[in-house]
């Protein structure tokens, strides 16, 4: 087997899955819900970009899927371009949200169909960790970003997996994310990284690493999954979803995620929000 066989298998599997109409329907249904914790975390994530760019900025939603971030940014008054490899995903986006503010393009995140320095902001969620060679995507995002512009990405914490390994045996199949280069299925692969690696990738791409913070303590958390076991973790997730429907519990969880999770060490949550700025 060639050294790139695993990398290619992941790319081919995930690209084929995302371009299917059936997957687009499932993705649209699960990511566009406004009643769960994921919606709150995504709103907070978007804020990491909007607080750093001017009103009406040109923004790229890289790997936009069915437009969760695209529509939210357009509603906030930004001129948003959404790019995705899947036309089936793009077809789910109502481009009339924020009239005249949404442009959709089918394209590859490894070779974006835009000129250098086209956007004041670039944002991407649920994309980067899907690929082993994710630094190439970061470099391409930096290319289309204007000097001084902001790039916001999400990633997963290798430290969270390390802590989980000390606390118990993590069932990767049940957890849903598998950062292992070997031993996992292509569809389950989800890269993990460290601050040192992020710094190296940033330097290579001509970016300053401004902030790395935990994202979503109550969501995917390898430590909780390892301690509870496969069945226990599934019960835990159902319990969080149920509690989140109670206004008081929802208010506490949102307060905790906003004020406590961001201050925790990176090993305490599986997700990370990463903010970078293009030099120049």
Short mmCIF file of C-alpha atoms in Angstrom, two decimals:
data_model
loop_
_atom_site.label_atom_id
_atom_site.label_comp_id
_atom_site.label_asym_id
_atom_site.label_seq_id
_atom_site.Cartn_x
_atom_site.Cartn_y
_atom_site.Cartn_z
CA UNK A 1 0.00 0.00 0.00
CA UNK A 2 1.37 3.44 -0.93
CA UNK A 3 1.99 6.05 1.80
CA UNK A 4 -0.87 8.14 0.41
CA UNK A 5 -3.39 5.29 0.18
CA UNK A 6 -5.04 6.11 3.50
CA UNK A 7 -5.15 9.82 2.71
CA UNK A 8 -6.73 9.17 -0.68
CA UNK A 9 -9.24 6.72 0.79
CA UNK A 10 -10.47 9.34 3.24
CA UNK A 11 -10.78 11.99 0.52
CA UNK A 12 -12.61 9.72 -1.89
CA UNK A 13 -14.98 8.33 0.72
CA UNK A 14 -15.98 11.68 2.16
CA UNK A 15 -16.21 13.52 -1.15
CA UNK A 16 -18.47 10.81 -2.56
CA UNK A 17 -20.66 10.84 0.54
CA UNK A 18 -21.10 14.62 0.56
CA UNK A 19 -22.04 14.87 -3.10
CA UNK A 20 -25.02 12.52 -2.74
CA UNK A 21 -28.53 14.00 -2.62
CA UNK A 22 -29.44 11.73 0.28
CA UNK A 23 -26.51 12.95 2.40
CA UNK A 24 -27.39 16.56 1.58
CA UNK A 25 -30.92 16.01 2.92
CA UNK A 26 -29.64 14.41 6.14
CA UNK A 27 -26.98 17.08 6.62
CA UNK A 28 -29.47 19.88 6.02
CA UNK A 29 -31.88 18.44 8.58
CA UNK A 30 -29.29 17.89 11.31
CA UNK A 31 -27.21 21.06 10.98
CA UNK A 32 -30.00 23.58 10.49
CA UNK A 33 -31.80 22.81 13.74
CA UNK A 34 -32.09 25.90 15.95
CA UNK A 35 -33.22 24.02 19.06
CA UNK A 36 -30.05 22.21 20.10
CA UNK A 37 -26.68 22.98 21.64
CA UNK A 38 -24.89 22.73 18.30
CA UNK A 39 -26.82 25.78 17.05
CA UNK A 40 -25.70 27.81 20.07
CA UNK A 41 -22.07 26.73 19.67
CA UNK A 42 -22.16 27.63 15.97
CA UNK A 43 -23.56 31.07 16.78
CA UNK A 44 -20.71 31.62 19.25
CA UNK A 45 -18.25 30.35 16.63
CA UNK A 46 -19.53 32.84 14.04
CA UNK A 47 -19.06 35.62 16.58
CA UNK A 48 -15.32 34.92 16.64
CA UNK A 49 -15.24 36.18 13.05
CA UNK A 50 -17.83 38.95 13.10
CA UNK A 51 -16.25 40.70 16.08
CA UNK A 52 -13.06 41.07 14.04
CA UNK A 53 -14.39 42.27 10.67
CA UNK A 54 -16.24 45.39 9.55
CA UNK A 55 -19.97 45.39 8.76
CA UNK A 56 -20.67 44.39 5.18
CA UNK A 57 -17.36 42.58 4.74
CA UNK A 58 -16.78 40.05 1.98
CA UNK A 59 -16.71 36.66 3.70
CA UNK A 60 -16.04 33.15 2.39
CA UNK A 61 -17.80 30.18 3.98
CA UNK A 62 -15.40 27.41 3.02
CA UNK A 63 -17.09 24.02 2.68
CA UNK A 64 -20.43 25.67 3.35
CA UNK A 65 -22.58 22.54 3.12
CA UNK A 66 -26.25 23.51 3.28
CA UNK A 67 -25.46 27.03 4.40
CA UNK A 68 -25.77 27.23 8.18
CA UNK A 69 -22.96 29.77 8.46
CA UNK A 70 -23.63 31.29 5.03
CA UNK A 71 -27.19 32.28 5.89
CA UNK A 72 -26.31 33.48 9.39
CA UNK A 73 -23.53 35.75 8.12
CA UNK A 74 -25.73 37.15 5.33
CA UNK A 75 -28.46 37.89 7.86
CA UNK A 76 -25.87 39.89 9.81
CA UNK A 77 -25.24 42.06 6.74
CA UNK A 78 -22.11 40.52 5.27
CA UNK A 79 -21.56 39.71 1.59
CA UNK A 80 -21.08 35.95 1.79
CA UNK A 81 -19.75 33.51 -0.75
CA UNK A 82 -20.40 29.86 0.00
CA UNK A 83 -18.25 27.25 -1.70
CA UNK A 84 -18.73 23.49 -1.50
CA UNK A 85 -17.79 20.45 -3.55
CA UNK A 86 -21.39 19.24 -3.43
CA UNK A 87 -23.94 20.83 -5.73
CA UNK A 88 -26.59 18.82 -3.87
CA UNK A 89 -25.62 20.68 -0.68
CA UNK A 90 -25.64 24.07 -2.41
CA UNK A 91 -29.09 23.39 -3.85
CA UNK A 92 -30.44 23.28 -0.28
CA UNK A 93 -29.43 26.88 0.44
CA UNK A 94 -32.07 29.56 0.16
CA UNK A 95 -30.02 32.29 -1.48
CA UNK A 96 -32.83 34.80 -0.88
CA UNK A 97 -31.78 35.10 2.76
CA UNK A 98 -30.23 38.56 2.87
CA UNK A 99 -31.14 39.54 -0.73
CA UNK A 100 -28.08 40.02 -2.90
CA UNK A 101 -25.69 39.02 -0.13
CA UNK A 102 -25.19 35.33 -0.93
CA UNK A 103 -23.15 33.95 -3.82
CA UNK A 104 -22.79 30.18 -4.20
CA UNK A 105 -19.98 28.39 -6.04
CA UNK A 106 -19.25 24.73 -6.50
CA UNK A 107 -15.57 24.17 -5.91
CA UNK A 108 -12.76 22.26 -4.23
CA UNK A 109 -11.44 23.52 -0.89
CA UNK A 110 -7.95 22.46 -2.00
CA UNK A 111 -8.13 24.71 -5.09
CA UNK A 112 -10.59 27.51 -4.46
CA UNK A 113 -12.03 29.22 -7.56
CA UNK A 114 -11.15 32.72 -6.33
CA UNK A 115 -8.34 35.19 -6.87
CA UNK A 116 -5.77 35.96 -4.21
CA UNK A 117 -6.87 38.34 -1.44
CA UNK A 118 -10.59 38.21 -2.32
CA UNK A 119 -12.09 38.21 1.19
CA UNK A 120 -11.86 40.11 4.47
CA UNK A 121 -12.90 37.00 6.36
CA UNK A 122 -12.88 33.24 5.83
CA UNK A 123 -14.73 30.82 8.09
CA UNK A 124 -15.12 27.06 8.00
CA UNK A 125 -16.86 24.60 10.31
CA UNK A 126 -17.15 20.80 10.12
CA UNK A 127 -14.60 20.66 7.27
CA UNK A 128 -10.93 20.94 8.26
CA UNK A 129 -10.68 17.85 10.53
CA UNK A 130 -12.17 15.56 7.91
CA UNK A 131 -8.85 15.46 6.05
CA UNK A 132 -5.39 14.26 7.03
CA UNK A 133 -3.73 16.92 4.88
CA UNK A 134 -5.83 19.73 6.35
CA UNK A 135 -2.85 22.16 6.44
CA UNK A 136 -3.17 22.42 2.65
CA UNK A 137 -6.74 23.67 3.08
CA UNK A 138 -5.58 26.26 5.60
CA UNK A 139 -2.91 27.44 3.18
CA UNK A 140 -5.50 27.79 0.40
CA UNK A 141 -7.83 29.71 2.72
CA UNK A 142 -4.96 32.05 3.56
CA UNK A 143 -4.32 32.65 -0.15
CA UNK A 144 -7.79 34.09 -0.75
CA UNK A 145 -7.71 36.14 2.46
CA UNK A 146 -6.71 39.80 2.32
CA UNK A 147 -3.77 41.00 4.43
CA UNK A 148 -5.06 41.68 7.93
CA UNK A 149 -8.09 39.47 7.29
CA UNK A 150 -9.39 36.88 9.74
CA UNK A 151 -9.64 33.11 9.33
CA UNK A 152 -11.72 31.10 11.81
CA UNK A 153 -11.63 27.31 11.76
CA UNK A 154 -12.72 24.50 14.04
CA UNK A 155 -10.54 21.52 14.86
CA UNK A 156 -10.29 18.75 17.42
CA UNK A 157 -7.94 18.52 20.37
CA UNK A 158 -5.30 15.81 20.47
CA UNK A 159 -4.91 16.60 24.17
CA UNK A 160 -8.54 15.59 24.76
CA UNK A 161 -7.82 12.15 23.31
CA UNK A 162 -4.65 11.86 25.40
CA UNK A 163 -6.56 12.62 28.59
CA UNK A 164 -9.29 10.19 27.56
CA UNK A 165 -6.68 7.44 27.12
CA UNK A 166 -5.50 7.98 30.69
CA UNK A 167 -9.05 7.85 32.06
CA UNK A 168 -10.46 4.86 30.18
CA UNK A 169 -10.77 3.00 26.90
CA UNK A 170 -12.37 5.11 24.18
CA UNK A 171 -14.65 3.29 21.75
CA UNK A 172 -13.89 5.26 18.58
CA UNK A 173 -16.75 3.72 16.60
CA UNK A 174 -19.30 4.76 19.22
CA UNK A 175 -17.69 8.16 19.76
CA UNK A 176 -17.97 8.89 16.04
CA UNK A 177 -14.61 10.63 15.63
CA UNK A 178 -11.41 8.68 15.00
CA UNK A 179 -8.11 10.59 14.77
CA UNK A 180 -6.04 7.46 14.10
CA UNK A 181 -4.24 7.41 10.76
CA UNK A 182 -4.35 3.61 10.78
CA UNK A 183 -6.90 1.26 12.24
CA UNK A 184 -10.03 3.28 11.62
CA UNK A 185 -12.59 3.42 8.83
CA UNK A 186 -12.21 6.24 6.25
CA UNK A 187 -15.67 7.57 7.00
CA UNK A 188 -14.94 7.91 10.70
CA UNK A 189 -11.59 9.68 10.36
CA UNK A 190 -11.50 13.09 12.04
CA UNK A 191 -8.10 14.72 12.48
CA UNK A 192 -6.85 16.10 15.76
CA UNK A 193 -4.10 18.62 16.38
CA UNK A 194 -2.10 20.58 18.94
CA UNK A 195 -1.28 24.24 19.48
CA UNK A 196 2.30 23.61 18.35
CA UNK A 197 1.10 22.06 15.10
CA UNK A 198 -1.38 24.89 14.55
CA UNK A 199 1.44 27.39 15.07
CA UNK A 200 3.61 25.61 12.50
CA UNK A 201 0.75 25.50 9.97
CA UNK A 202 0.01 29.18 10.60
CA UNK A 203 3.64 30.19 10.05
CA UNK A 204 3.82 28.20 6.82
CA UNK A 205 0.63 29.85 5.52
CA UNK A 206 1.64 33.39 6.49
CA UNK A 207 -0.85 33.64 9.34
CA UNK A 208 -0.69 34.78 12.95
CA UNK A 209 -2.29 32.39 15.45
CA UNK A 210 -4.45 34.68 17.59
CA UNK A 211 -6.52 32.32 19.72
CA UNK A 212 -7.17 28.64 20.37
CA UNK A 213 -9.96 27.78 22.80
CA UNK A 214 -12.04 24.72 23.73
CA UNK A 215 -15.38 24.46 21.95
CA UNK A 216 -18.30 22.39 23.20
CA UNK A 217 -17.57 20.76 26.57
CA UNK A 218 -21.03 19.18 26.71
CA UNK A 219 -20.97 17.98 23.10
CA UNK A 220 -18.35 15.58 21.76
CA UNK A 221 -15.94 14.98 24.65
CA UNK A 222 -13.60 12.01 24.48
CA UNK A 223 -12.94 12.09 28.24
CA UNK A 224 -16.63 11.71 29.06
CA UNK A 225 -16.97 9.01 26.40
CA UNK A 226 -14.00 7.05 27.75
CA UNK A 227 -15.22 7.22 31.35
CA UNK A 228 -18.83 6.28 30.58
CA UNK A 229 -18.21 3.68 27.88
CA UNK A 230 -20.07 3.34 24.60
CA UNK A 231 -23.59 2.83 25.96
CA UNK A 232 -23.12 5.32 28.76
CA UNK A 233 -21.95 8.02 26.36
CA UNK A 234 -24.98 7.54 24.12
CA UNK A 235 -27.23 7.88 27.18
CA UNK A 236 -25.28 10.97 28.23
CA UNK A 237 -25.84 12.66 24.85
CA UNK A 238 -29.55 11.92 24.97
CA UNK A 239 -29.71 13.36 28.48
CA UNK A 240 -27.94 16.57 27.43
CA UNK A 241 -30.36 16.98 24.52
CA UNK A 242 -33.32 16.45 26.85
CA UNK A 243 -32.04 18.83 29.53
CA UNK A 244 -31.35 21.44 26.85
CA UNK A 245 -35.08 21.74 26.19
CA UNK A 246 -35.59 23.06 29.72
CA UNK A 247 -35.12 26.86 29.72
CA UNK A 248 -33.23 26.90 33.01
CA UNK A 249 -30.89 24.08 32.08
CA UNK A 250 -30.37 25.60 28.62
CA UNK A 251 -29.41 28.95 30.16
CA UNK A 252 -26.87 27.26 32.44
CA UNK A 253 -25.34 25.15 29.66
CA UNK A 254 -25.01 28.19 27.41
CA UNK A 255 -23.47 30.23 30.25
CA UNK A 256 -21.03 27.40 30.99
CA UNK A 257 -20.01 27.02 27.35
CA UNK A 258 -19.53 30.77 26.89
CA UNK A 259 -17.73 31.61 30.13
CA UNK A 260 -16.24 28.38 31.51
CA UNK A 261 -15.45 26.11 28.56
CA UNK A 262 -13.41 28.80 26.79
CA UNK A 263 -11.24 29.16 29.92
CA UNK A 264 -10.58 25.43 30.36
CA UNK A 265 -7.40 23.63 29.26
CA UNK A 266 -7.58 22.23 25.74
CA UNK A 267 -7.69 18.66 27.02
CA UNK A 268 -11.12 19.24 28.59
CA UNK A 269 -13.10 19.41 25.32
CA UNK A 270 -12.80 17.65 21.99
CA UNK A 271 -13.56 20.70 19.86
CA UNK A 272 -11.38 23.76 19.40
CA UNK A 273 -12.11 27.16 17.89
CA UNK A 274 -9.06 28.62 16.17
CA UNK A 275 -8.66 32.25 15.11
CA UNK A 276 -5.91 33.35 12.72
CA UNK A 277 -4.99 36.60 10.97
CA UNK A 278 -3.20 37.02 7.66
CA UNK A 279 0.07 38.86 7.91
CA UNK A 280 0.86 41.91 5.84
#
